[in-house]
Short mmCIF file of C-alpha atoms in Angstrom, two decimals:
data_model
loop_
_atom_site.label_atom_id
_atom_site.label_comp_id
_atom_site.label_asym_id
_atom_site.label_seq_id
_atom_site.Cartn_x
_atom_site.Cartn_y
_atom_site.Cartn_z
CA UNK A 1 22.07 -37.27 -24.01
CA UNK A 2 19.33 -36.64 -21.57
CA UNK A 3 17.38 -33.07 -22.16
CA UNK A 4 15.38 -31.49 -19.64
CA UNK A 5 13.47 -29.02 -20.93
CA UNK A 6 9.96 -28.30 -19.47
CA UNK A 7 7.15 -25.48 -20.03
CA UNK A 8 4.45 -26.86 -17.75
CA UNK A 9 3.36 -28.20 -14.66
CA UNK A 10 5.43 -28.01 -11.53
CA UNK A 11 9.00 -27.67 -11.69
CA UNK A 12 11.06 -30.90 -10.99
CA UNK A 13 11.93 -31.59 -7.33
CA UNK A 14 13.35 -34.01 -5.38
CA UNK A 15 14.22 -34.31 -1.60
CA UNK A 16 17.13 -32.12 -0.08
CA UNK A 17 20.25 -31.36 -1.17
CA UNK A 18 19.94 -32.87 -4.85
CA UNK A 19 16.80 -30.38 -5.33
CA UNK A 20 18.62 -27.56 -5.26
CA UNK A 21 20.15 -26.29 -8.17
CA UNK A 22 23.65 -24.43 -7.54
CA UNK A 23 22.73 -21.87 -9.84
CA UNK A 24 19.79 -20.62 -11.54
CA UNK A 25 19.88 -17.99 -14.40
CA UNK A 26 16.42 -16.05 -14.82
CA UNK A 27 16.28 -14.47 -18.67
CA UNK A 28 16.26 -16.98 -21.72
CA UNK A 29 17.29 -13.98 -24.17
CA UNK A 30 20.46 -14.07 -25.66
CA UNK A 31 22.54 -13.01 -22.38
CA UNK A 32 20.67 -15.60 -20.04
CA UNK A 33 21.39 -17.95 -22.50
CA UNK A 34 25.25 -16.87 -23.30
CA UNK A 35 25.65 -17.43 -19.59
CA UNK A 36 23.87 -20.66 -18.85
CA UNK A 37 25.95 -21.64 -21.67
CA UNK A 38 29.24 -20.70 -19.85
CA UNK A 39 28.00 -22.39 -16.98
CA UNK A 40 27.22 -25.60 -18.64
CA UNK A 41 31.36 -25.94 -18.79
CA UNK A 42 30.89 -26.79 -15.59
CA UNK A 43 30.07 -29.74 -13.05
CA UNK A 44 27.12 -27.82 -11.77
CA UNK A 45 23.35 -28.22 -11.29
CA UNK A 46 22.21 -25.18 -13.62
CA UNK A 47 18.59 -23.81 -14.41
CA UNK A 48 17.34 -21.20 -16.60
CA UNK A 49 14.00 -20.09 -16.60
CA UNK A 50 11.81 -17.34 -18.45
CA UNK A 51 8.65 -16.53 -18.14
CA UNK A 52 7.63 -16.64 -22.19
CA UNK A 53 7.33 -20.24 -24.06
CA UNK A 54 10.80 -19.95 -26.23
CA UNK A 55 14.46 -18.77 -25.74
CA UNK A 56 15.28 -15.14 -27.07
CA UNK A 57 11.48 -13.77 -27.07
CA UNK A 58 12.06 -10.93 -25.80
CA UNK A 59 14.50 -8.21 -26.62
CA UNK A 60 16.51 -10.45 -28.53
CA UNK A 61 14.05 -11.55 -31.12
CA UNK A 62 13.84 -8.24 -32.14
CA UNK A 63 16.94 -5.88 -32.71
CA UNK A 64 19.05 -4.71 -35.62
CA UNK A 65 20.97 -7.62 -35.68
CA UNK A 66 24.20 -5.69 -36.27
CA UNK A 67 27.59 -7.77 -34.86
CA UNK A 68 29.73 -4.44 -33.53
CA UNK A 69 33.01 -3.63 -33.48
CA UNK A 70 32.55 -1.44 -30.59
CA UNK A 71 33.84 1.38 -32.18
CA UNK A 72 31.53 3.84 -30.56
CA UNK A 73 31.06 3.01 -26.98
CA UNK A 74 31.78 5.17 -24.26
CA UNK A 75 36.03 4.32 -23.89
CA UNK A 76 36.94 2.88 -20.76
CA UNK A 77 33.25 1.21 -19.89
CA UNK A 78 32.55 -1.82 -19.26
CA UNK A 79 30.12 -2.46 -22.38
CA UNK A 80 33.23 -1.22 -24.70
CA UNK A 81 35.55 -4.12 -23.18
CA UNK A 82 32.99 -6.71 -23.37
CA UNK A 83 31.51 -5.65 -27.09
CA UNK A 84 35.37 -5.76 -28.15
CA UNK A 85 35.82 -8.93 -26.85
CA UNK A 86 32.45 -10.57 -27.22
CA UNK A 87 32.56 -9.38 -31.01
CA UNK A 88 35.82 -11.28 -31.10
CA UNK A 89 33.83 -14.23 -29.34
CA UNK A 90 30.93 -14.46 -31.31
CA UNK A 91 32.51 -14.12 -34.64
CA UNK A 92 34.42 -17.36 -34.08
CA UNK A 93 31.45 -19.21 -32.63
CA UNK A 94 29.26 -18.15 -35.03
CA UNK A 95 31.76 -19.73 -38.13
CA UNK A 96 32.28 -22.95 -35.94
CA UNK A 97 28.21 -23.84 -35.50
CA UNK A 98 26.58 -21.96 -38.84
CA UNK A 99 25.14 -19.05 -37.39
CA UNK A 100 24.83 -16.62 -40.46
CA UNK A 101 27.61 -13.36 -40.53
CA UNK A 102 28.46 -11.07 -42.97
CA UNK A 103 30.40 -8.19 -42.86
CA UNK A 104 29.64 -5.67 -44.98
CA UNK A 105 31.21 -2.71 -42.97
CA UNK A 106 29.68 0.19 -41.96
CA UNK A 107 29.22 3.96 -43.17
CA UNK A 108 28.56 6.40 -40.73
CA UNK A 109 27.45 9.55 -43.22
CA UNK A 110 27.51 13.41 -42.71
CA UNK A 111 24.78 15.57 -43.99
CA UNK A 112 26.22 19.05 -42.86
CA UNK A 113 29.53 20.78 -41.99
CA UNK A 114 28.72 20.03 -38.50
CA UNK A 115 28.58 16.00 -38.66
CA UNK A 116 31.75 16.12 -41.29
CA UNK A 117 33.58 18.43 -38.13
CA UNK A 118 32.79 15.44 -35.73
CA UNK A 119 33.81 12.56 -38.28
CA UNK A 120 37.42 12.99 -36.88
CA UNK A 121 36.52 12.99 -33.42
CA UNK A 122 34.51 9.66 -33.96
CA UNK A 123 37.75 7.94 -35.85
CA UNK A 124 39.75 8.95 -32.24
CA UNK A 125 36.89 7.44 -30.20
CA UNK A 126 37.54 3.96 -32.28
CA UNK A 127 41.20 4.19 -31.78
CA UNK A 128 40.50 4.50 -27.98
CA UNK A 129 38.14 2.08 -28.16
CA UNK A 130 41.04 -0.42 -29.84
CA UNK A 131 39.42 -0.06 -32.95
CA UNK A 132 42.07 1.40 -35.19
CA UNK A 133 40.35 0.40 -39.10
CA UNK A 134 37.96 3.38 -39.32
CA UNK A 135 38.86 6.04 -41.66
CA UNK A 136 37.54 8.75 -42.77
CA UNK A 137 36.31 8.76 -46.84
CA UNK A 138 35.33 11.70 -48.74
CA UNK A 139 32.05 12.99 -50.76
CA UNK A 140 33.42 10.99 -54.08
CA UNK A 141 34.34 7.88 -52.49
CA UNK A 142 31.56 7.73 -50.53
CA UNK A 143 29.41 8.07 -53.88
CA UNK A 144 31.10 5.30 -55.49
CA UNK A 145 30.66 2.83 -52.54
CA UNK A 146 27.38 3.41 -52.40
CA UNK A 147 25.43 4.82 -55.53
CA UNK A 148 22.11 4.91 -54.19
CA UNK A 149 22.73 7.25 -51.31
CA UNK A 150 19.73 10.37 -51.14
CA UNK A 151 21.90 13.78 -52.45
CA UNK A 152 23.68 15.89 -49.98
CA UNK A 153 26.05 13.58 -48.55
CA UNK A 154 29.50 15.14 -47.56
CA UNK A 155 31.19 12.43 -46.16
CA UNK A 156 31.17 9.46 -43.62
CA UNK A 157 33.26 7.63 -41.32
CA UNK A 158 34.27 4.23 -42.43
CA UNK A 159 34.05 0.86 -40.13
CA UNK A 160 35.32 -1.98 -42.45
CA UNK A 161 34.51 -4.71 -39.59
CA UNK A 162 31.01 -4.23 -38.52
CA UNK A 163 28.63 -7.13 -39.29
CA UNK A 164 25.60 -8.04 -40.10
CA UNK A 165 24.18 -11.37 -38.08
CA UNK A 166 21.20 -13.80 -37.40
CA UNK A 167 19.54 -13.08 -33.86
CA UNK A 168 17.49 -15.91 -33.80
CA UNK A 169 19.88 -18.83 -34.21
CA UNK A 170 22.27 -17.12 -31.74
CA UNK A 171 20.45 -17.60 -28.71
CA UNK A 172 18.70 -20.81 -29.71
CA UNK A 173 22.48 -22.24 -30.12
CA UNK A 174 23.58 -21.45 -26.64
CA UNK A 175 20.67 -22.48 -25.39
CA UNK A 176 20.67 -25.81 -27.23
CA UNK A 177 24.48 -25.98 -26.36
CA UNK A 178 23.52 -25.54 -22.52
CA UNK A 179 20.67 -28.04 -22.49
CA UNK A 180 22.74 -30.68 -24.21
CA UNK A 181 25.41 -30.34 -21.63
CA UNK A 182 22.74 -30.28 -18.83
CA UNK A 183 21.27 -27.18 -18.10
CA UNK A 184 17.48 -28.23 -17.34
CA UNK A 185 15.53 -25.30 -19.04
CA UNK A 186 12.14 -24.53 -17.68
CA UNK A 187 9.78 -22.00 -20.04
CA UNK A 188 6.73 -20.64 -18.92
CA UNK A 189 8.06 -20.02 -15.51
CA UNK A 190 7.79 -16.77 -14.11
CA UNK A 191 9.48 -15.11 -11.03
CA UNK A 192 6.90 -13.97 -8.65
CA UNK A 193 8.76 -13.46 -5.24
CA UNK A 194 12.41 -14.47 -4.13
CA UNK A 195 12.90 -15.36 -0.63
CA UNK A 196 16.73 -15.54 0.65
CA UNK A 197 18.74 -17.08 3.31
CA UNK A 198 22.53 -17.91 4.37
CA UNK A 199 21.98 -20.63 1.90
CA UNK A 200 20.80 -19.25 -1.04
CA UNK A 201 17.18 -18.25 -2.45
CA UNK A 202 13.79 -19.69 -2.50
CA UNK A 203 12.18 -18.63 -6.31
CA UNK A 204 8.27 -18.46 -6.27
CA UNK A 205 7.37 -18.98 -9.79
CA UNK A 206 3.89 -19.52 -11.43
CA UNK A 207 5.05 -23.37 -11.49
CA UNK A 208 6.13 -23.42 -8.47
CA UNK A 209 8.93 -23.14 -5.86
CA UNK A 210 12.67 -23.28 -6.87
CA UNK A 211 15.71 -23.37 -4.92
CA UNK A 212 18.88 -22.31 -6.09
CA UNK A 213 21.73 -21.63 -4.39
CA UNK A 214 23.27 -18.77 -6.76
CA UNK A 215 21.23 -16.34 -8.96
CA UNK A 216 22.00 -14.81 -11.73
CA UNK A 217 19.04 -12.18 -12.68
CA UNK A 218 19.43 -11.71 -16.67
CA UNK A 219 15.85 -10.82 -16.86
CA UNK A 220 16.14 -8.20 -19.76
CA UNK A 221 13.20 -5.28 -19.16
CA UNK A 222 12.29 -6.93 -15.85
CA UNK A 223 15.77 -7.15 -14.51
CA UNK A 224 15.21 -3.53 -12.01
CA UNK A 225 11.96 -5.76 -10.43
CA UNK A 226 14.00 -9.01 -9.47
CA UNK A 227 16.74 -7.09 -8.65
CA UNK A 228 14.04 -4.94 -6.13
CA UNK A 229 13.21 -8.74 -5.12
CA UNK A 230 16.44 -8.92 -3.50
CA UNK A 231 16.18 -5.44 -1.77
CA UNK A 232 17.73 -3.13 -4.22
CA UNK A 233 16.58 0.09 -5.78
CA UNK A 234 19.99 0.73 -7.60
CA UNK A 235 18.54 1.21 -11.24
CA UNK A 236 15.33 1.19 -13.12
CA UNK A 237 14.60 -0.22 -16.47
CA UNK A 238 12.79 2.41 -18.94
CA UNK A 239 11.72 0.20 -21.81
CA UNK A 240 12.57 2.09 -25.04
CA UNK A 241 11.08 1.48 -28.34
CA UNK A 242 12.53 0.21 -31.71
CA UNK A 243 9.86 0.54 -34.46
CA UNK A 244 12.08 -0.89 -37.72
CA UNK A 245 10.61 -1.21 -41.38
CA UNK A 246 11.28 -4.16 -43.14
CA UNK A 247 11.59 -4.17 -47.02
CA UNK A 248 11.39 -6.79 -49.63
CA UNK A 249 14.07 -8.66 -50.85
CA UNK A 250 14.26 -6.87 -54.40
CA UNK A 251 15.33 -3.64 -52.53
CA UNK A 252 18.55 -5.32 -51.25
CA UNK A 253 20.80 -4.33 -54.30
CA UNK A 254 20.05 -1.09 -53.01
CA UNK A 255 22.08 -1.23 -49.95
CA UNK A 256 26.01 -2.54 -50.16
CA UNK A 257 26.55 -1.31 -46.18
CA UNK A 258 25.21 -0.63 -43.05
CA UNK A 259 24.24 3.01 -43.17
CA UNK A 260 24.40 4.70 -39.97
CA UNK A 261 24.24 8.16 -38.83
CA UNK A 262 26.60 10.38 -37.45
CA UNK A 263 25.26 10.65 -33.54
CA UNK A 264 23.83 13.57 -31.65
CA UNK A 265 22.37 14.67 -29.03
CA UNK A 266 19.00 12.64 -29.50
CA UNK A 267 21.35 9.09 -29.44
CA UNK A 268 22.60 7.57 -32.33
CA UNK A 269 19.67 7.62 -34.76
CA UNK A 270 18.08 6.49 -37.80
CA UNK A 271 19.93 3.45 -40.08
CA UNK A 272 19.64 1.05 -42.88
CA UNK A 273 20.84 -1.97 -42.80
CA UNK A 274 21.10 -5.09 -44.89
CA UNK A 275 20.19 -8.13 -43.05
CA UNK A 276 21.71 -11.57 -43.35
CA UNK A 277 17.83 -12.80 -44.71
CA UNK A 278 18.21 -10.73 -47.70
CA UNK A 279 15.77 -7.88 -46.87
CA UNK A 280 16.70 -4.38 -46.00
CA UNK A 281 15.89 -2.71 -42.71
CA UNK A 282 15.02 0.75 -41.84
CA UNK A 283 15.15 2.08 -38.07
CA UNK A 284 14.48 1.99 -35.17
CA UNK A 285 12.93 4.68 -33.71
CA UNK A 286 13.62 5.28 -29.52
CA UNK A 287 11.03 6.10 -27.69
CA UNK A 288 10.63 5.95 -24.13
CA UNK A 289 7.58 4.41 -22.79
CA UNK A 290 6.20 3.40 -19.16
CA UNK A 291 5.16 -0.18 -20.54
CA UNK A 292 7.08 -3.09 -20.89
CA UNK A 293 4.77 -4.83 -23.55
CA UNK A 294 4.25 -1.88 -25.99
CA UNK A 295 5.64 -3.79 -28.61
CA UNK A 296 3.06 -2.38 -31.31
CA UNK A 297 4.00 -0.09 -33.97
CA UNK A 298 2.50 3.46 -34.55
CA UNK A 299 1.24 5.08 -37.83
CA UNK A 300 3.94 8.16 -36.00
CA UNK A 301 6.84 5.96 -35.98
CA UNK A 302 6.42 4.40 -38.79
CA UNK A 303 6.00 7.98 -41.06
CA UNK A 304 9.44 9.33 -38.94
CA UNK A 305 11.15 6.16 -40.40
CA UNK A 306 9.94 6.68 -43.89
CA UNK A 307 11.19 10.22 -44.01
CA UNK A 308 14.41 9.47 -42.27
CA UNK A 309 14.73 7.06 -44.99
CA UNK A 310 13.64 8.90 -47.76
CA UNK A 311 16.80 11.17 -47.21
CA UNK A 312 19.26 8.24 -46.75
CA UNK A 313 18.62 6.06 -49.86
CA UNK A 314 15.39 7.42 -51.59
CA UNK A 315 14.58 4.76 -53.95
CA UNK A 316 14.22 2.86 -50.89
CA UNK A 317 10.30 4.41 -50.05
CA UNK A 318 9.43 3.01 -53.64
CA UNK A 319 9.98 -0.78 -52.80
CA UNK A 320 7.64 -3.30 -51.33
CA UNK A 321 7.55 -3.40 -46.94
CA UNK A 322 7.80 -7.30 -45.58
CA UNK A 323 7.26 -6.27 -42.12
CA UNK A 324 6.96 -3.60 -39.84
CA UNK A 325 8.03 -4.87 -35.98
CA UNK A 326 9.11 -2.91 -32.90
CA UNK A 327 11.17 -4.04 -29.98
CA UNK A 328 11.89 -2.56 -26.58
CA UNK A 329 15.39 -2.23 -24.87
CA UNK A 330 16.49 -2.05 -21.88
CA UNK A 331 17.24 1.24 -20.83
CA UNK A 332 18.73 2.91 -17.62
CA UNK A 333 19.55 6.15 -17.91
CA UNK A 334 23.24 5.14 -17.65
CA UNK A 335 25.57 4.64 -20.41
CA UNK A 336 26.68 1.34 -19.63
CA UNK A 337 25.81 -2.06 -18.32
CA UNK A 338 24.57 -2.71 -15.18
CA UNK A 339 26.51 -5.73 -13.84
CA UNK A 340 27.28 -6.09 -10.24
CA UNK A 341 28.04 -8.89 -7.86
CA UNK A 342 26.83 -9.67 -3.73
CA UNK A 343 28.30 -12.04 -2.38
CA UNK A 344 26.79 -12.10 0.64
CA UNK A 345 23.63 -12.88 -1.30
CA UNK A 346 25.32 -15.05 -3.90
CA UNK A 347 23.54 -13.04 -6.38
CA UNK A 348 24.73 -11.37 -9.50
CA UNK A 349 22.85 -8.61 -11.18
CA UNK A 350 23.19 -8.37 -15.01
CA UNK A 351 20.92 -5.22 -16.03
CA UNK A 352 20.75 -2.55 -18.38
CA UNK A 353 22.09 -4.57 -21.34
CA UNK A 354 21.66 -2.28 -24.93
CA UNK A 355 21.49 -3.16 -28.56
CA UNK A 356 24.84 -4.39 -27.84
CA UNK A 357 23.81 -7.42 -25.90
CA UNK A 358 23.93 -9.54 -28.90
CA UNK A 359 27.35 -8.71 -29.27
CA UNK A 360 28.76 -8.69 -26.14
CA UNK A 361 26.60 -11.71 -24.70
CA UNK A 362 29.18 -14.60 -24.67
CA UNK A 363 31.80 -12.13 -22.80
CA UNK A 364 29.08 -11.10 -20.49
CA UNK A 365 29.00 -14.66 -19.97
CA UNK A 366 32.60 -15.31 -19.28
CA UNK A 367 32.41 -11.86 -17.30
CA UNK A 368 29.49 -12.97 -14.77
CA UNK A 369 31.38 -16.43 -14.02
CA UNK A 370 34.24 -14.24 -12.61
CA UNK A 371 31.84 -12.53 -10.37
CA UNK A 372 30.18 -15.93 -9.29
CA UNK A 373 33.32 -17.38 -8.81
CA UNK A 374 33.91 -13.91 -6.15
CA UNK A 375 30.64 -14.53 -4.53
CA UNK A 376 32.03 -17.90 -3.54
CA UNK A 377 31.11 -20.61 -6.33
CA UNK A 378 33.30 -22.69 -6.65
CA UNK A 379 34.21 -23.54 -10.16
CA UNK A 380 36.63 -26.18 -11.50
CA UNK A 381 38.77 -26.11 -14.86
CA UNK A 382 35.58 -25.59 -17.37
CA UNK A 383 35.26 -28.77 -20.10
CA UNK A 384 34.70 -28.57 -23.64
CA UNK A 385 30.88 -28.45 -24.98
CA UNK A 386 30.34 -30.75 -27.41
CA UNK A 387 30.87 -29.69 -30.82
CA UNK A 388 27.10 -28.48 -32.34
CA UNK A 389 25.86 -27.10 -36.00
CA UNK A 390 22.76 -25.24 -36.18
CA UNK A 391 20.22 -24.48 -39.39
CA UNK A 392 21.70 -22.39 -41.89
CA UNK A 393 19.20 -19.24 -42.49
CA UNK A 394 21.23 -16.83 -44.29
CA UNK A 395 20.87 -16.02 -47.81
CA UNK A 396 24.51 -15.72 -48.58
CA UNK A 397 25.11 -19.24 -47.29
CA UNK A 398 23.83 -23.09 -48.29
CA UNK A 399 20.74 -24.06 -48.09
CA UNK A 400 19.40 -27.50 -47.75
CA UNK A 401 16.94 -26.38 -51.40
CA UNK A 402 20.12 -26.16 -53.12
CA UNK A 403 22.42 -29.17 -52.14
CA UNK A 404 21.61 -31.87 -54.56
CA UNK A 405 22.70 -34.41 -51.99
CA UNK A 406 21.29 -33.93 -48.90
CA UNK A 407 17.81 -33.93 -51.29
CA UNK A 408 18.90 -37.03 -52.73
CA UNK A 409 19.36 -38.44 -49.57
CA UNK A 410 16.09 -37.08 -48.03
CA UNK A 411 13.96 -35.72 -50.61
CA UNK A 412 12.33 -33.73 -47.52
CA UNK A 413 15.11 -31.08 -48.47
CA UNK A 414 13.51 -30.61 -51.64
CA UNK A 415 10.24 -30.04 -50.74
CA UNK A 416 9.20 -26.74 -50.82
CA UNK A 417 7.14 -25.65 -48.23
CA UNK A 418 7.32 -21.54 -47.99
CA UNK A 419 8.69 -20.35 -51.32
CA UNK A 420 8.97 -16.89 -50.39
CA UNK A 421 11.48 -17.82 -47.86
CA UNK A 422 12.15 -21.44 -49.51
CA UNK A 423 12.05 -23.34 -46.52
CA UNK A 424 11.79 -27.10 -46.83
CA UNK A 425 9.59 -29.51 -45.26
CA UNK A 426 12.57 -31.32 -43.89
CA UNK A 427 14.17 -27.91 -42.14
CA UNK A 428 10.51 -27.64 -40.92
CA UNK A 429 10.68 -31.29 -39.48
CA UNK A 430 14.31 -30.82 -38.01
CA UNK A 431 12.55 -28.10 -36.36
CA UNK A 432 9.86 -29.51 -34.87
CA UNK A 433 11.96 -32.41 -33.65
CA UNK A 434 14.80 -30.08 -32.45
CA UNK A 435 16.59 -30.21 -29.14
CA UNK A 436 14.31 -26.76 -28.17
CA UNK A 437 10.96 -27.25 -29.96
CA UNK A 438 9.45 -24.23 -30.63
CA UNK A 439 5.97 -24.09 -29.12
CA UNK A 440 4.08 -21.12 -31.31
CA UNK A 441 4.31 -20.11 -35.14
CA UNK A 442 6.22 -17.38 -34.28
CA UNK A 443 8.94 -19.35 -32.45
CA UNK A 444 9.01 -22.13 -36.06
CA UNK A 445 9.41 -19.07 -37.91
CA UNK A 446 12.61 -17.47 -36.01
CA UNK A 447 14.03 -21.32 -36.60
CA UNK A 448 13.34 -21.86 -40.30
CA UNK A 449 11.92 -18.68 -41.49
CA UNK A 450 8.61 -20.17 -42.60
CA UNK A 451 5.70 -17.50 -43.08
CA UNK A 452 8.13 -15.00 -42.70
CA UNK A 453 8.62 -13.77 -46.47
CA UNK A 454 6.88 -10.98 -48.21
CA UNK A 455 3.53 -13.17 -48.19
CA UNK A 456 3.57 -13.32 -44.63
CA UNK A 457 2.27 -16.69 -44.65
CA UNK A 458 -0.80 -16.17 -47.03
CA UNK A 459 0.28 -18.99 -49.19
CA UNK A 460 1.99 -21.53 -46.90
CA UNK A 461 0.20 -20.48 -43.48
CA UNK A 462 -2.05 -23.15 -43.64
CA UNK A 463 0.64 -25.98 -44.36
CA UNK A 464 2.67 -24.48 -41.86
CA UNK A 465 -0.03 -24.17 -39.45
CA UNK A 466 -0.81 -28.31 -40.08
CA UNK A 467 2.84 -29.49 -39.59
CA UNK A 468 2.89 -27.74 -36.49
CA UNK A 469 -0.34 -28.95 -34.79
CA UNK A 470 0.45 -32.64 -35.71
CA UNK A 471 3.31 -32.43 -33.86
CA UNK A 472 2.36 -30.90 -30.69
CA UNK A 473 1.22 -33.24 -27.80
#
């Protein structure tokens, strides 16, 4: 298996025709990566670049982590066909390679007369969506399902299928999947200036010059500034957001679904959420801002969450916060992706992608080889990836601390090295020595959840922090 995966110094070139790649994805997040994935099925010479050190550090690393049914999107858009069939997707990807799911269905409650009135009108919106499980449960039922629910509730719409999943292992295993197959992955790389002929496109990066002869632009909050690159000013990205709470592991018998709110006119709201690392989340907030790296959260956003909460499940406000973290989406002012095709720049635009990215990404994938294939690439039957198992980080699944034989076989496993988050020194070796390293803290943390417990690395930081350095060049 050669891997070639670089995050500095000038890209890799050689002379003519073999130095060209046929197509080069910009955007590592979980869409860049769904798709460089789909096109390592491929005989092609594929790249995919981002301008941060790790896959997924952008948008993706820092979402709600919800798996969707769908059952809400606008009917007839394109994001409702691909979260329908990407949910269908990922599901079965995600049991095949470990990545953590559990579906613990979804409430959608009503406070007032008003959101009970539009609980029927949601339940049709599923149904044209091809969801057809959503029901609608009373006051009593609704009390019983979920015990610790703030007073007032009337009602809420059932969704039996929605999920709860991992966003960190997701992109990291299409990404790992791609690079395995091929895909050279280049980090650190940023797009500064495309140039384009009859042939394709010259990228100017900060590593250097890259030619490709497709491009796929899956560039997240900077997709509207390649896309104006290649002489377009169809949409602009207004980065929106998230501010979510994160509570401590003890509050999690608190919470038995994903509690969401019954939308309005100010979007869909406030939720809580279990997540599939045992904690319980609170949020987001959406804000629109003007800058695409205000990823700080605000004493404001933080007090709005903590009374939206306190009226969902009060007992909630009285347990211990992990984390606070805030991400930014991608919004356009249109409700629905932005995917479009040129082929007479063998380009492909993949902007505006929501919260729903994560679930729609591997049909986005399949989607944006149909439209490469109708700018002219030509594609041969695609070939099975080889088969691939990632870390298991969920709570409700094994870990390597509790299989007697895997520590008996490598007493690594049994070292402890965070206890909060009981991460072993051999998942933190694995890590380390992984197909995609990761090259900060942060990015060891996403892939065994080391320092990221209710300690927040007090205890093991240092220890951490050690095994890390030793194994960086």
């Amino acid at each position: 298996m050669t891997v070639t995966l670089t995050t500095a110094g000038p890209l890799p070139s050689e002379k003519g025709e073999k130095g060209t790649y046929d197509v080069t994805v910009v955007g590592a997040g979980v869409v860049g990566a769904a798709i460089a994935r789909e096109l390592a099925r491929y005989p092609l010479r594929t790249a995919l670049i981002d301008a941060a050190d790790d896959i997924g550090n952008g948008t993706s690393k820092a979402n709600t982590a919800i798996l969707h049914t769908g059952f809400d999107a606008v009917p007839g858009s394109l994001e409702a066909r691909l979260v329908r069939e990407g949910r269908d997707l990922l599901a079965d990807y995600a049991a095949n390679t470990g990545i953590p799911v559990e579906r613990v269905g979804a409430l959608l409650v009503a406070w007032d007369e008003d959101q009970l009135a539009a609980l029927p009108r949601l339940r049709d919106k599923a149904a044209r969506n091809g969801y057809h499980a959503s029901r609608i449960i009373g006051a009593d039922e609704l009390r019983a399902r979920e015990p610790r629910l703030g007073p007032g509730a009337l009602g809420a719409l059932e969704v039996p299928d929605e999920s709860i999943i991992c966003p960190w292992t997701t992109p990291l295993a299409f990404a790992t999947q791609a690079v395995r197959a091929g895909v050279h992955l280049h980090l650190n790389c940023r797009v500064q200036d495309i140039g384009s002929d009859a042939d394709g496109h010259t990228l100017t990066t900060s590593r250097g010059p890259l030619r490709t002869r497709y491009l796929v632009n899956a560039a997240g909050l900077y997709a509207d500034e390649i896309d104006s690159l290649l002489g377009h000013d169809v949409f602009t990205v207004t980065p929106r957001r998230g501010q979510l709470i994160v509570f401590d592991k003890l509050a999690r018998e608190l919470v038995g679904h994903i509690l969401l709110p019954v939308p309005g006119p100010a979007g869909k709201g406030v939720l809580v959420a279990p997540t599939v690392f045992g904690n319980v989340l609170l949020g987001p907030t959406a804000e629109e801002l003007d800058d695409k790296t205000a990823t700080g959260s605000t004493a404001d956003g933080l007090q709005l969450l903590r009374e939206k909460g306190r009226r969902i499940v009060p007992e909630l406000l009285d347990e211990e916060i992990t984390a606070v973290y805030a991400g930014l989406r991608a919004a356009t002012g249109q409700e629905d992706y932005r995917i479009q095709e040129y082929p007479g720049l063998r380009y492909v635009a993949v902007g505006g992608i929501r919260s729903t990215g994560l679930t729609a990404s591997m049909a986005i994938g399949r989607h944006v080889m149909g439209l490469l294939s109708a700018t002219g690439l030509d594609l041969t039957a695609p070939r099975a990836l080889p088969p691939l198992t990632m870390p298991s980080l969920g709570d409700a699944f094994p870990r390597p601390y509790r299989s007697a034989d895997l520590i008996a076989e490598d007493p690594a496993y049994g070292t402890l090295v965070c206890h909060c988050e009981q991460v072993s020194l051999g998942e933190i070796r694995d890590a380390l020595a992984s197909t995609i390293p990761p090259h900060s803290l942060d990015g060891l943390r996403r892939r065994t959840r080391a320092r990221g417990g209710r300690c927040q690395g007090f205890y093991c930081g240092a220890a951490v922090r050690a095994l890390f350095e030793e194994e960086r060049p």
